[in-house]
JSON list of C-alpha atoms in Angstrom, two decimals:
[
{"chain": "A", "resi": 15, "resn": "UNK", "atom": "CA", "xyz": [0.00, 0.00, 0.00]},
{"chain": "A", "resi": 16, "resn": "UNK", "atom": "CA", "xyz": [1.10, 3.51, -0.75]},
{"chain": "A", "resi": 17, "resn": "UNK", "atom": "CA", "xyz": [1.87, 5.73, 2.23]},
{"chain": "A", "resi": 18, "resn": "UNK", "atom": "CA", "xyz": [-0.28, 8.83, 1.76]},
{"chain": "A", "resi": 19, "resn": "UNK", "atom": "CA", "xyz": [0.55, 10.39, 5.09]},
{"chain": "A", "resi": 20, "resn": "UNK", "atom": "CA", "xyz": [1.78, 13.96, 5.16]},
{"chain": "A", "resi": 21, "resn": "UNK", "atom": "CA", "xyz": [5.56, 14.29, 5.46]},
{"chain": "A", "resi": 22, "resn": "UNK", "atom": "CA", "xyz": [6.74, 15.01, 8.97]},
{"chain": "A", "resi": 23, "resn": "UNK", "atom": "CA", "xyz": [7.98, 18.40, 10.09]},
{"chain": "A", "resi": 24, "resn": "UNK", "atom": "CA", "xyz": [11.56, 17.22, 10.40]},
{"chain": "A", "resi": 25, "resn": "UNK", "atom": "CA", "xyz": [11.51, 15.80, 6.87]},
{"chain": "A", "resi": 26, "resn": "UNK", "atom": "CA", "xyz": [10.12, 19.08, 5.53]},
{"chain": "A", "resi": 27, "resn": "UNK", "atom": "CA", "xyz": [12.86, 21.08, 7.28]},
{"chain": "A", "resi": 28, "resn": "UNK", "atom": "CA", "xyz": [15.57, 18.79, 5.93]},
{"chain": "A", "resi": 29, "resn": "UNK", "atom": "CA", "xyz": [14.07, 18.97, 2.43]},
{"chain": "A", "resi": 30, "resn": "UNK", "atom": "CA", "xyz": [14.05, 22.79, 2.43]},
{"chain": "A", "resi": 31, "resn": "UNK", "atom": "CA", "xyz": [17.59, 22.94, 3.80]},
{"chain": "A", "resi": 32, "resn": "UNK", "atom": "CA", "xyz": [18.87, 20.38, 1.28]},
{"chain": "A", "resi": 33, "resn": "UNK", "atom": "CA", "xyz": [17.16, 22.14, -1.63]},
{"chain": "A", "resi": 34, "resn": "UNK", "atom": "CA", "xyz": [18.61, 25.55, -0.80]},
{"chain": "A", "resi": 35, "resn": "UNK", "atom": "CA", "xyz": [22.11, 24.17, -0.22]},
{"chain": "A", "resi": 36, "resn": "UNK", "atom": "CA", "xyz": [21.95, 22.28, -3.52]},
{"chain": "A", "resi": 37, "resn": "UNK", "atom": "CA", "xyz": [20.89, 25.44, -5.36]},
{"chain": "A", "resi": 38, "resn": "UNK", "atom": "CA", "xyz": [23.67, 27.40, -3.66]},
{"chain": "A", "resi": 39, "resn": "UNK", "atom": "CA", "xyz": [26.23, 24.79, -4.70]},
{"chain": "A", "resi": 40, "resn": "UNK", "atom": "CA", "xyz": [25.05, 24.92, -8.31]},
{"chain": "A", "resi": 41, "resn": "UNK", "atom": "CA", "xyz": [25.62, 28.68, -8.20]},
{"chain": "A", "resi": 42, "resn": "UNK", "atom": "CA", "xyz": [28.85, 28.45, -6.22]},
{"chain": "A", "resi": 43, "resn": "UNK", "atom": "CA", "xyz": [30.28, 31.39, -8.12]},
{"chain": "A", "resi": 44, "resn": "UNK", "atom": "CA", "xyz": [27.99, 33.58, -6.04]},
{"chain": "A", "resi": 45, "resn": "UNK", "atom": "CA", "xyz": [29.38, 31.92, -2.89]},
{"chain": "A", "resi": 46, "resn": "UNK", "atom": "CA", "xyz": [32.94, 32.85, -3.87]},
{"chain": "A", "resi": 47, "resn": "UNK", "atom": "CA", "xyz": [32.17, 36.55, -4.43]},
{"chain": "A", "resi": 48, "resn": "UNK", "atom": "CA", "xyz": [31.88, 37.54, -0.71]},
{"chain": "A", "resi": 49, "resn": "UNK", "atom": "CA", "xyz": [35.07, 35.59, 0.04]},
{"chain": "A", "resi": 50, "resn": "UNK", "atom": "CA", "xyz": [36.97, 37.41, -2.70]},
{"chain": "A", "resi": 51, "resn": "UNK", "atom": "CA", "xyz": [35.57, 40.72, -1.49]},
{"chain": "A", "resi": 52, "resn": "UNK", "atom": "CA", "xyz": [36.78, 40.05, 2.06]},
{"chain": "A", "resi": 53, "resn": "UNK", "atom": "CA", "xyz": [40.23, 39.00, 0.86]},
{"chain": "A", "resi": 54, "resn": "UNK", "atom": "CA", "xyz": [40.65, 42.03, -1.40]},
{"chain": "A", "resi": 55, "resn": "UNK", "atom": "CA", "xyz": [39.45, 44.57, 1.17]},
{"chain": "A", "resi": 56, "resn": "UNK", "atom": "CA", "xyz": [41.59, 43.12, 3.95]},
{"chain": "A", "resi": 57, "resn": "UNK", "atom": "CA", "xyz": [44.69, 43.01, 1.75]},
{"chain": "A", "resi": 58, "resn": "UNK", "atom": "CA", "xyz": [44.31, 46.72, 0.96]},
{"chain": "A", "resi": 59, "resn": "UNK", "atom": "CA", "xyz": [44.72, 47.87, 4.57]},
{"chain": "A", "resi": 60, "resn": "UNK", "atom": "CA", "xyz": [48.47, 47.14, 4.84]},
{"chain": "A", "resi": 61, "resn": "UNK", "atom": "CA", "xyz": [49.01, 49.09, 1.62]},
{"chain": "A", "resi": 62, "resn": "UNK", "atom": "CA", "xyz": [46.90, 52.03, 2.81]},
{"chain": "A", "resi": 63, "resn": "UNK", "atom": "CA", "xyz": [48.19, 52.21, 6.40]},
{"chain": "A", "resi": 64, "resn": "UNK", "atom": "CA", "xyz": [51.71, 50.88, 5.96]},
{"chain": "A", "resi": 65, "resn": "UNK", "atom": "CA", "xyz": [53.32, 47.65, 7.13]},
{"chain": "A", "resi": 66, "resn": "UNK", "atom": "CA", "xyz": [53.68, 48.75, 10.75]},
{"chain": "A", "resi": 67, "resn": "UNK", "atom": "CA", "xyz": [52.82, 45.63, 12.74]},
{"chain": "A", "resi": 68, "resn": "UNK", "atom": "CA", "xyz": [51.68, 47.43, 15.90]},
{"chain": "A", "resi": 69, "resn": "UNK", "atom": "CA", "xyz": [49.12, 49.54, 14.02]},
{"chain": "A", "resi": 70, "resn": "UNK", "atom": "CA", "xyz": [47.78, 46.62, 12.01]},
{"chain": "A", "resi": 71, "resn": "UNK", "atom": "CA", "xyz": [47.57, 44.47, 15.13]},
{"chain": "A", "resi": 72, "resn": "UNK", "atom": "CA", "xyz": [45.54, 47.14, 16.90]},
{"chain": "A", "resi": 73, "resn": "UNK", "atom": "CA", "xyz": [42.92, 47.44, 14.15]},
{"chain": "A", "resi": 74, "resn": "UNK", "atom": "CA", "xyz": [42.96, 43.83, 12.93]},
{"chain": "A", "resi": 75, "resn": "UNK", "atom": "CA", "xyz": [39.99, 42.56, 14.91]},
{"chain": "A", "resi": 76, "resn": "UNK", "atom": "CA", "xyz": [37.68, 45.40, 13.95]},
{"chain": "A", "resi": 77, "resn": "UNK", "atom": "CA", "xyz": [38.74, 45.32, 10.31]},
{"chain": "A", "resi": 78, "resn": "UNK", "atom": "CA", "xyz": [38.11, 41.59, 9.94]},
{"chain": "A", "resi": 79, "resn": "UNK", "atom": "CA", "xyz": [34.78, 41.84, 11.74]},
{"chain": "A", "resi": 80, "resn": "UNK", "atom": "CA", "xyz": [33.47, 44.75, 9.66]},
{"chain": "A", "resi": 81, "resn": "UNK", "atom": "CA", "xyz": [34.81, 43.25, 6.42]},
{"chain": "A", "resi": 82, "resn": "UNK", "atom": "CA", "xyz": [33.02, 39.94, 7.03]},
{"chain": "A", "resi": 83, "resn": "UNK", "atom": "CA", "xyz": [29.75, 41.65, 7.94]},
{"chain": "A", "resi": 84, "resn": "UNK", "atom": "CA", "xyz": [29.90, 43.89, 4.86]},
{"chain": "A", "resi": 85, "resn": "UNK", "atom": "CA", "xyz": [30.71, 40.89, 2.66]},
{"chain": "A", "resi": 86, "resn": "UNK", "atom": "CA", "xyz": [27.52, 39.27, 3.90]},
{"chain": "A", "resi": 87, "resn": "UNK", "atom": "CA", "xyz": [25.51, 42.21, 2.57]},
{"chain": "A", "resi": 88, "resn": "UNK", "atom": "CA", "xyz": [26.59, 41.35, -0.98]},
{"chain": "A", "resi": 89, "resn": "UNK", "atom": "CA", "xyz": [24.46, 38.20, -0.98]},
{"chain": "A", "resi": 90, "resn": "UNK", "atom": "CA", "xyz": [21.74, 39.19, 1.45]},
{"chain": "A", "resi": 91, "resn": "UNK", "atom": "CA", "xyz": [19.22, 40.44, -1.10]},
{"chain": "A", "resi": 92, "resn": "UNK", "atom": "CA", "xyz": [19.38, 37.07, -2.88]},
{"chain": "A", "resi": 93, "resn": "UNK", "atom": "CA", "xyz": [18.04, 35.19, 0.13]},
{"chain": "A", "resi": 94, "resn": "UNK", "atom": "CA", "xyz": [14.49, 34.78, -1.28]},
{"chain": "A", "resi": 95, "resn": "UNK", "atom": "CA", "xyz": [15.02, 36.09, -4.83]},
{"chain": "A", "resi": 96, "resn": "UNK", "atom": "CA", "xyz": [14.99, 32.77, -6.68]},
{"chain": "A", "resi": 97, "resn": "UNK", "atom": "CA", "xyz": [12.02, 31.54, -4.62]},
{"chain": "A", "resi": 98, "resn": "UNK", "atom": "CA", "xyz": [10.00, 34.61, -5.57]},
{"chain": "A", "resi": 99, "resn": "UNK", "atom": "CA", "xyz": [10.93, 34.32, -9.23]},
{"chain": "A", "resi": 100, "resn": "UNK", "atom": "CA", "xyz": [9.96, 30.65, -9.61]},
{"chain": "A", "resi": 101, "resn": "UNK", "atom": "CA", "xyz": [6.88, 30.86, -7.38]},
{"chain": "A", "resi": 102, "resn": "UNK", "atom": "CA", "xyz": [8.13, 28.36, -4.80]},
{"chain": "A", "resi": 103, "resn": "UNK", "atom": "CA", "xyz": [7.76, 30.92, -2.02]},
{"chain": "A", "resi": 104, "resn": "UNK", "atom": "CA", "xyz": [4.00, 31.14, -2.61]},
{"chain": "A", "resi": 105, "resn": "UNK", "atom": "CA", "xyz": [3.83, 27.35, -2.49]},
{"chain": "A", "resi": 106, "resn": "UNK", "atom": "CA", "xyz": [5.75, 27.40, 0.77]},
{"chain": "A", "resi": 107, "resn": "UNK", "atom": "CA", "xyz": [3.19, 29.81, 2.21]},
{"chain": "A", "resi": 108, "resn": "UNK", "atom": "CA", "xyz": [0.41, 27.36, 1.32]},
{"chain": "A", "resi": 109, "resn": "UNK", "atom": "CA", "xyz": [2.23, 24.33, 2.75]},
{"chain": "A", "resi": 110, "resn": "UNK", "atom": "CA", "xyz": [0.83, 22.71, 5.91]},
{"chain": "A", "resi": 111, "resn": "UNK", "atom": "CA", "xyz": [4.14, 23.21, 7.74]},
{"chain": "A", "resi": 112, "resn": "UNK", "atom": "CA", "xyz": [4.66, 26.40, 9.77]},
{"chain": "A", "resi": 113, "resn": "UNK", "atom": "CA", "xyz": [5.93, 29.13, 7.47]},
{"chain": "A", "resi": 114, "resn": "UNK", "atom": "CA", "xyz": [8.18, 30.60, 10.16]},
{"chain": "A", "resi": 115, "resn": "UNK", "atom": "CA", "xyz": [10.03, 27.31, 10.58]},
{"chain": "A", "resi": 116, "resn": "UNK", "atom": "CA", "xyz": [10.47, 26.85, 6.83]},
{"chain": "A", "resi": 117, "resn": "UNK", "atom": "CA", "xyz": [11.84, 30.38, 6.51]},
{"chain": "A", "resi": 118, "resn": "UNK", "atom": "CA", "xyz": [14.16, 29.67, 9.41]},
{"chain": "A", "resi": 119, "resn": "UNK", "atom": "CA", "xyz": [15.57, 26.75, 7.42]},
{"chain": "A", "resi": 120, "resn": "UNK", "atom": "CA", "xyz": [16.06, 29.01, 4.41]},
{"chain": "A", "resi": 121, "resn": "UNK", "atom": "CA", "xyz": [17.90, 31.56, 6.55]},
{"chain": "A", "resi": 122, "resn": "UNK", "atom": "CA", "xyz": [20.08, 28.76, 7.96]},
{"chain": "A", "resi": 123, "resn": "UNK", "atom": "CA", "xyz": [20.90, 27.56, 4.44]},
{"chain": "A", "resi": 124, "resn": "UNK", "atom": "CA", "xyz": [21.79, 31.12, 3.41]},
{"chain": "A", "resi": 125, "resn": "UNK", "atom": "CA", "xyz": [24.08, 31.47, 6.44]},
{"chain": "A", "resi": 126, "resn": "UNK", "atom": "CA", "xyz": [25.79, 28.16, 5.68]},
{"chain": "A", "resi": 127, "resn": "UNK", "atom": "CA", "xyz": [26.37, 29.15, 2.05]},
{"chain": "A", "resi": 128, "resn": "UNK", "atom": "CA", "xyz": [27.41, 32.76, 2.64]},
{"chain": "A", "resi": 129, "resn": "UNK", "atom": "CA", "xyz": [28.70, 33.39, 6.15]},
{"chain": "A", "resi": 130, "resn": "UNK", "atom": "CA", "xyz": [30.34, 30.06, 6.97]},
{"chain": "A", "resi": 131, "resn": "UNK", "atom": "CA", "xyz": [32.99, 30.36, 4.19]},
{"chain": "A", "resi": 132, "resn": "UNK", "atom": "CA", "xyz": [33.80, 33.83, 5.51]},
{"chain": "A", "resi": 133, "resn": "UNK", "atom": "CA", "xyz": [34.22, 32.46, 9.03]},
{"chain": "A", "resi": 134, "resn": "UNK", "atom": "CA", "xyz": [36.50, 29.73, 7.68]},
{"chain": "A", "resi": 135, "resn": "UNK", "atom": "CA", "xyz": [38.84, 32.29, 6.08]},
{"chain": "A", "resi": 136, "resn": "UNK", "atom": "CA", "xyz": [38.64, 34.71, 9.04]},
{"chain": "A", "resi": 137, "resn": "UNK", "atom": "CA", "xyz": [41.89, 33.38, 10.60]},
{"chain": "A", "resi": 138, "resn": "UNK", "atom": "CA", "xyz": [43.62, 34.00, 7.26]},
{"chain": "A", "resi": 139, "resn": "UNK", "atom": "CA", "xyz": [42.30, 37.56, 7.18]},
{"chain": "A", "resi": 140, "resn": "UNK", "atom": "CA", "xyz": [43.40, 38.06, 10.78]},
{"chain": "A", "resi": 141, "resn": "UNK", "atom": "CA", "xyz": [46.87, 36.72, 9.98]},
{"chain": "A", "resi": 142, "resn": "UNK", "atom": "CA", "xyz": [47.20, 39.20, 7.11]},
{"chain": "A", "resi": 143, "resn": "UNK", "atom": "CA", "xyz": [46.79, 41.99, 9.69]},
{"chain": "A", "resi": 144, "resn": "UNK", "atom": "CA", "xyz": [49.06, 40.41, 12.34]},
{"chain": "A", "resi": 145, "resn": "UNK", "atom": "CA", "xyz": [46.29, 39.64, 14.82]},
{"chain": "A", "resi": 146, "resn": "UNK", "atom": "CA", "xyz": [47.77, 37.55, 17.66]},
{"chain": "A", "resi": 147, "resn": "UNK", "atom": "CA", "xyz": [46.91, 33.88, 17.39]},
{"chain": "A", "resi": 148, "resn": "UNK", "atom": "CA", "xyz": [45.63, 33.89, 20.97]},
{"chain": "A", "resi": 149, "resn": "UNK", "atom": "CA", "xyz": [42.86, 36.34, 19.93]},
{"chain": "A", "resi": 150, "resn": "UNK", "atom": "CA", "xyz": [41.66, 34.17, 17.02]},
{"chain": "A", "resi": 151, "resn": "UNK", "atom": "CA", "xyz": [39.27, 32.05, 19.17]},
{"chain": "A", "resi": 152, "resn": "UNK", "atom": "CA", "xyz": [37.60, 35.24, 20.41]},
{"chain": "A", "resi": 153, "resn": "UNK", "atom": "CA", "xyz": [37.27, 36.47, 16.82]},
{"chain": "A", "resi": 154, "resn": "UNK", "atom": "CA", "xyz": [35.70, 33.18, 15.73]},
{"chain": "A", "resi": 155, "resn": "UNK", "atom": "CA", "xyz": [33.31, 33.18, 18.69]},
{"chain": "A", "resi": 156, "resn": "UNK", "atom": "CA", "xyz": [32.23, 36.73, 17.87]},
{"chain": "A", "resi": 157, "resn": "UNK", "atom": "CA", "xyz": [31.70, 35.86, 14.21]},
{"chain": "A", "resi": 158, "resn": "UNK", "atom": "CA", "xyz": [29.80, 32.65, 15.03]},
{"chain": "A", "resi": 159, "resn": "UNK", "atom": "CA", "xyz": [27.30, 34.74, 16.96]},
{"chain": "A", "resi": 160, "resn": "UNK", "atom": "CA", "xyz": [27.31, 37.98, 14.97]},
{"chain": "A", "resi": 161, "resn": "UNK", "atom": "CA", "xyz": [26.90, 36.51, 11.48]},
{"chain": "A", "resi": 162, "resn": "UNK", "atom": "CA", "xyz": [23.78, 34.37, 12.15]},
{"chain": "A", "resi": 163, "resn": "UNK", "atom": "CA", "xyz": [22.30, 37.26, 14.12]},
{"chain": "A", "resi": 164, "resn": "UNK", "atom": "CA", "xyz": [22.68, 39.52, 11.09]},
{"chain": "A", "resi": 165, "resn": "UNK", "atom": "CA", "xyz": [21.31, 36.81, 8.82]},
{"chain": "A", "resi": 166, "resn": "UNK", "atom": "CA", "xyz": [18.19, 36.58, 10.97]},
{"chain": "A", "resi": 167, "resn": "UNK", "atom": "CA", "xyz": [17.74, 40.35, 11.10]},
{"chain": "A", "resi": 168, "resn": "UNK", "atom": "CA", "xyz": [18.47, 40.58, 7.40]},
{"chain": "A", "resi": 169, "resn": "UNK", "atom": "CA", "xyz": [15.87, 37.90, 6.69]},
{"chain": "A", "resi": 170, "resn": "UNK", "atom": "CA", "xyz": [13.17, 40.12, 8.17]},
{"chain": "A", "resi": 171, "resn": "UNK", "atom": "CA", "xyz": [14.21, 43.06, 6.00]},
{"chain": "A", "resi": 172, "resn": "UNK", "atom": "CA", "xyz": [14.52, 40.88, 2.90]},
{"chain": "A", "resi": 173, "resn": "UNK", "atom": "CA", "xyz": [10.98, 39.65, 3.53]},
{"chain": "A", "resi": 174, "resn": "UNK", "atom": "CA", "xyz": [9.74, 43.23, 3.87]},
{"chain": "A", "resi": 175, "resn": "UNK", "atom": "CA", "xyz": [11.27, 44.16, 0.53]},
{"chain": "A", "resi": 176, "resn": "UNK", "atom": "CA", "xyz": [10.24, 40.92, -1.22]},
{"chain": "A", "resi": 177, "resn": "UNK", "atom": "CA", "xyz": [9.14, 41.57, -4.78]},
{"chain": "A", "resi": 178, "resn": "UNK", "atom": "CA", "xyz": [10.74, 45.02, -4.84]},
{"chain": "A", "resi": 179, "resn": "UNK", "atom": "CA", "xyz": [13.09, 45.56, -7.76]},
{"chain": "A", "resi": 180, "resn": "UNK", "atom": "CA", "xyz": [16.60, 46.77, -7.03]},
{"chain": "A", "resi": 181, "resn": "UNK", "atom": "CA", "xyz": [16.09, 46.49, -3.30]},
{"chain": "A", "resi": 182, "resn": "UNK", "atom": "CA", "xyz": [19.79, 45.99, -2.54]},
{"chain": "A", "resi": 183, "resn": "UNK", "atom": "CA", "xyz": [20.49, 49.63, -1.64]},
{"chain": "A", "resi": 184, "resn": "UNK", "atom": "CA", "xyz": [17.30, 49.92, 0.41]},
{"chain": "A", "resi": 185, "resn": "UNK", "atom": "CA", "xyz": [18.15, 46.71, 2.21]},
{"chain": "A", "resi": 186, "resn": "UNK", "atom": "CA", "xyz": [21.65, 47.93, 3.05]},
{"chain": "A", "resi": 187, "resn": "UNK", "atom": "CA", "xyz": [20.33, 51.25, 4.38]},
{"chain": "A", "resi": 188, "resn": "UNK", "atom": "CA", "xyz": [17.84, 49.47, 6.62]},
{"chain": "A", "resi": 189, "resn": "UNK", "atom": "CA", "xyz": [20.27, 46.84, 7.88]},
{"chain": "A", "resi": 190, "resn": "UNK", "atom": "CA", "xyz": [23.29, 49.01, 8.62]},
{"chain": "A", "resi": 191, "resn": "UNK", "atom": "CA", "xyz": [21.71, 50.66, 11.72]},
{"chain": "A", "resi": 192, "resn": "UNK", "atom": "CA", "xyz": [20.90, 47.19, 13.03]},
{"chain": "A", "resi": 193, "resn": "UNK", "atom": "CA", "xyz": [24.53, 46.18, 12.52]},
{"chain": "A", "resi": 194, "resn": "UNK", "atom": "CA", "xyz": [25.80, 48.87, 14.89]},
{"chain": "A", "resi": 195, "resn": "UNK", "atom": "CA", "xyz": [24.96, 47.12, 18.22]},
{"chain": "A", "resi": 196, "resn": "UNK", "atom": "CA", "xyz": [26.28, 43.82, 16.87]},
{"chain": "A", "resi": 197, "resn": "UNK", "atom": "CA", "xyz": [29.56, 45.43, 15.81]},
{"chain": "A", "resi": 198, "resn": "UNK", "atom": "CA", "xyz": [29.88, 47.27, 19.12]},
{"chain": "A", "resi": 199, "resn": "UNK", "atom": "CA", "xyz": [29.62, 44.11, 21.24]},
{"chain": "A", "resi": 200, "resn": "UNK", "atom": "CA", "xyz": [31.74, 41.96, 18.91]},
{"chain": "A", "resi": 201, "resn": "UNK", "atom": "CA", "xyz": [34.46, 44.62, 18.61]},
{"chain": "A", "resi": 202, "resn": "UNK", "atom": "CA", "xyz": [34.28, 45.20, 22.35]},
{"chain": "A", "resi": 203, "resn": "UNK", "atom": "CA", "xyz": [35.02, 41.54, 23.00]},
{"chain": "A", "resi": 204, "resn": "UNK", "atom": "CA", "xyz": [38.00, 41.64, 20.63]},
{"chain": "A", "resi": 205, "resn": "UNK", "atom": "CA", "xyz": [39.36, 44.85, 22.13]},
{"chain": "A", "resi": 206, "resn": "UNK", "atom": "CA", "xyz": [39.04, 43.45, 25.65]},
{"chain": "A", "resi": 207, "resn": "UNK", "atom": "CA", "xyz": [40.82, 40.25, 24.65]},
{"chain": "A", "resi": 208, "resn": "UNK", "atom": "CA", "xyz": [43.68, 42.22, 23.09]},
{"chain": "A", "resi": 209, "resn": "UNK", "atom": "CA", "xyz": [44.03, 44.28, 26.27]},
{"chain": "A", "resi": 210, "resn": "UNK", "atom": "CA", "xyz": [44.02, 41.16, 28.43]},
{"chain": "A", "resi": 211, "resn": "UNK", "atom": "CA", "xyz": [40.67, 42.04, 30.00]},
{"chain": "A", "resi": 212, "resn": "UNK", "atom": "CA", "xyz": [37.62, 39.77, 30.47]},
{"chain": "A", "resi": 213, "resn": "UNK", "atom": "CA", "xyz": [35.76, 39.42, 27.17]},
{"chain": "A", "resi": 214, "resn": "UNK", "atom": "CA", "xyz": [32.99, 36.99, 28.10]},
{"chain": "A", "resi": 215, "resn": "UNK", "atom": "CA", "xyz": [30.38, 39.68, 28.85]},
{"chain": "A", "resi": 216, "resn": "UNK", "atom": "CA", "xyz": [30.13, 41.12, 25.29]},
{"chain": "A", "resi": 217, "resn": "UNK", "atom": "CA", "xyz": [30.02, 37.59, 23.86]},
{"chain": "A", "resi": 218, "resn": "UNK", "atom": "CA", "xyz": [27.27, 36.71, 26.34]},
{"chain": "A", "resi": 219, "resn": "UNK", "atom": "CA", "xyz": [25.23, 39.72, 25.20]},
{"chain": "A", "resi": 220, "resn": "UNK", "atom": "CA", "xyz": [25.69, 38.63, 21.59]},
{"chain": "A", "resi": 221, "resn": "UNK", "atom": "CA", "xyz": [24.59, 35.12, 22.56]},
{"chain": "A", "resi": 222, "resn": "UNK", "atom": "CA", "xyz": [21.49, 36.43, 24.30]},
{"chain": "A", "resi": 223, "resn": "UNK", "atom": "CA", "xyz": [20.56, 38.55, 21.27]},
{"chain": "A", "resi": 224, "resn": "UNK", "atom": "CA", "xyz": [21.14, 35.56, 19.00]},
{"chain": "A", "resi": 225, "resn": "UNK", "atom": "CA", "xyz": [18.85, 33.30, 21.05]},
{"chain": "A", "resi": 226, "resn": "UNK", "atom": "CA", "xyz": [16.16, 35.98, 21.06]},
{"chain": "A", "resi": 227, "resn": "UNK", "atom": "CA", "xyz": [16.50, 36.42, 17.30]},
{"chain": "A", "resi": 228, "resn": "UNK", "atom": "CA", "xyz": [16.28, 32.67, 16.68]},
{"chain": "A", "resi": 229, "resn": "UNK", "atom": "CA", "xyz": [12.90, 32.65, 18.42]},
{"chain": "A", "resi": 230, "resn": "UNK", "atom": "CA", "xyz": [11.41, 35.89, 17.11]},
{"chain": "A", "resi": 231, "resn": "UNK", "atom": "CA", "xyz": [13.04, 36.57, 13.73]},
{"chain": "A", "resi": 232, "resn": "UNK", "atom": "CA", "xyz": [11.43, 33.67, 11.78]},
{"chain": "A", "resi": 233, "resn": "UNK", "atom": "CA", "xyz": [7.99, 34.70, 13.10]},
{"chain": "A", "resi": 234, "resn": "UNK", "atom": "CA", "xyz": [8.59, 38.32, 12.10]},
{"chain": "A", "resi": 235, "resn": "UNK", "atom": "CA", "xyz": [9.97, 37.18, 8.75]},
{"chain": "A", "resi": 236, "resn": "UNK", "atom": "CA", "xyz": [6.85, 35.12, 8.03]},
{"chain": "A", "resi": 237, "resn": "UNK", "atom": "CA", "xyz": [4.56, 38.01, 8.95]},
{"chain": "A", "resi": 238, "resn": "UNK", "atom": "CA", "xyz": [6.58, 40.47, 6.86]},
{"chain": "A", "resi": 239, "resn": "UNK", "atom": "CA", "xyz": [6.55, 38.12, 3.89]},
{"chain": "A", "resi": 240, "resn": "UNK", "atom": "CA", "xyz": [2.80, 37.75, 4.00]},
{"chain": "A", "resi": 241, "resn": "UNK", "atom": "CA", "xyz": [2.42, 41.53, 4.12]},
{"chain": "A", "resi": 242, "resn": "UNK", "atom": "CA", "xyz": [4.86, 42.09, 1.24]},
{"chain": "A", "resi": 243, "resn": "UNK", "atom": "CA", "xyz": [3.34, 39.47, -1.05]},
{"chain": "A", "resi": 244, "resn": "UNK", "atom": "CA", "xyz": [-0.29, 40.35, -0.30]},
{"chain": "A", "resi": 245, "resn": "UNK", "atom": "CA", "xyz": [0.24, 44.05, -1.03]}
]
């Protein structure tokens, strides 16, 4: 007998995640662009400021952090673009599974395809600016919390501008103010670690904001998407 039961929630989440990662791999040229951007921008700082190791070491953490976050903006407006163009987003809205959870899987896939390669090369970027190796774990911890937080916040804004042509500039203008608190806490942790001071508190604040965003951002993203597509 054929099994006509509705697929489980876990299977639906895995299917959405696998589909988006497969599409990202087929268009892996777009995945390489933020990585190249981060490498080029970081390599320009020693030429602009000079090879002085002390100066580069002092600004290394902030430069790598801001460069990675700006590189993420290059691919942020493409989070739901292909789904809107082929109509799969409307089908996802009509699916029996919770829309917020499905969008959460899409945001996770976008983070894995865009931000994770940047986190992988972050130690290389830090080494180009003479960041002490002992500070690298703090940098990675800050990026592992800051990048998904920005992906979740960006998902809400992408949903609000869904269907809008040339929304990249508008998206950047709306997201940059939201980046400021994230950059402040992440850079504060790096600065404290370089000065030999306790750095757990800024990371803990980033972690708390990330947990809150994991719970609320997919719900807000689903509501914003319904508003954008119904209007």
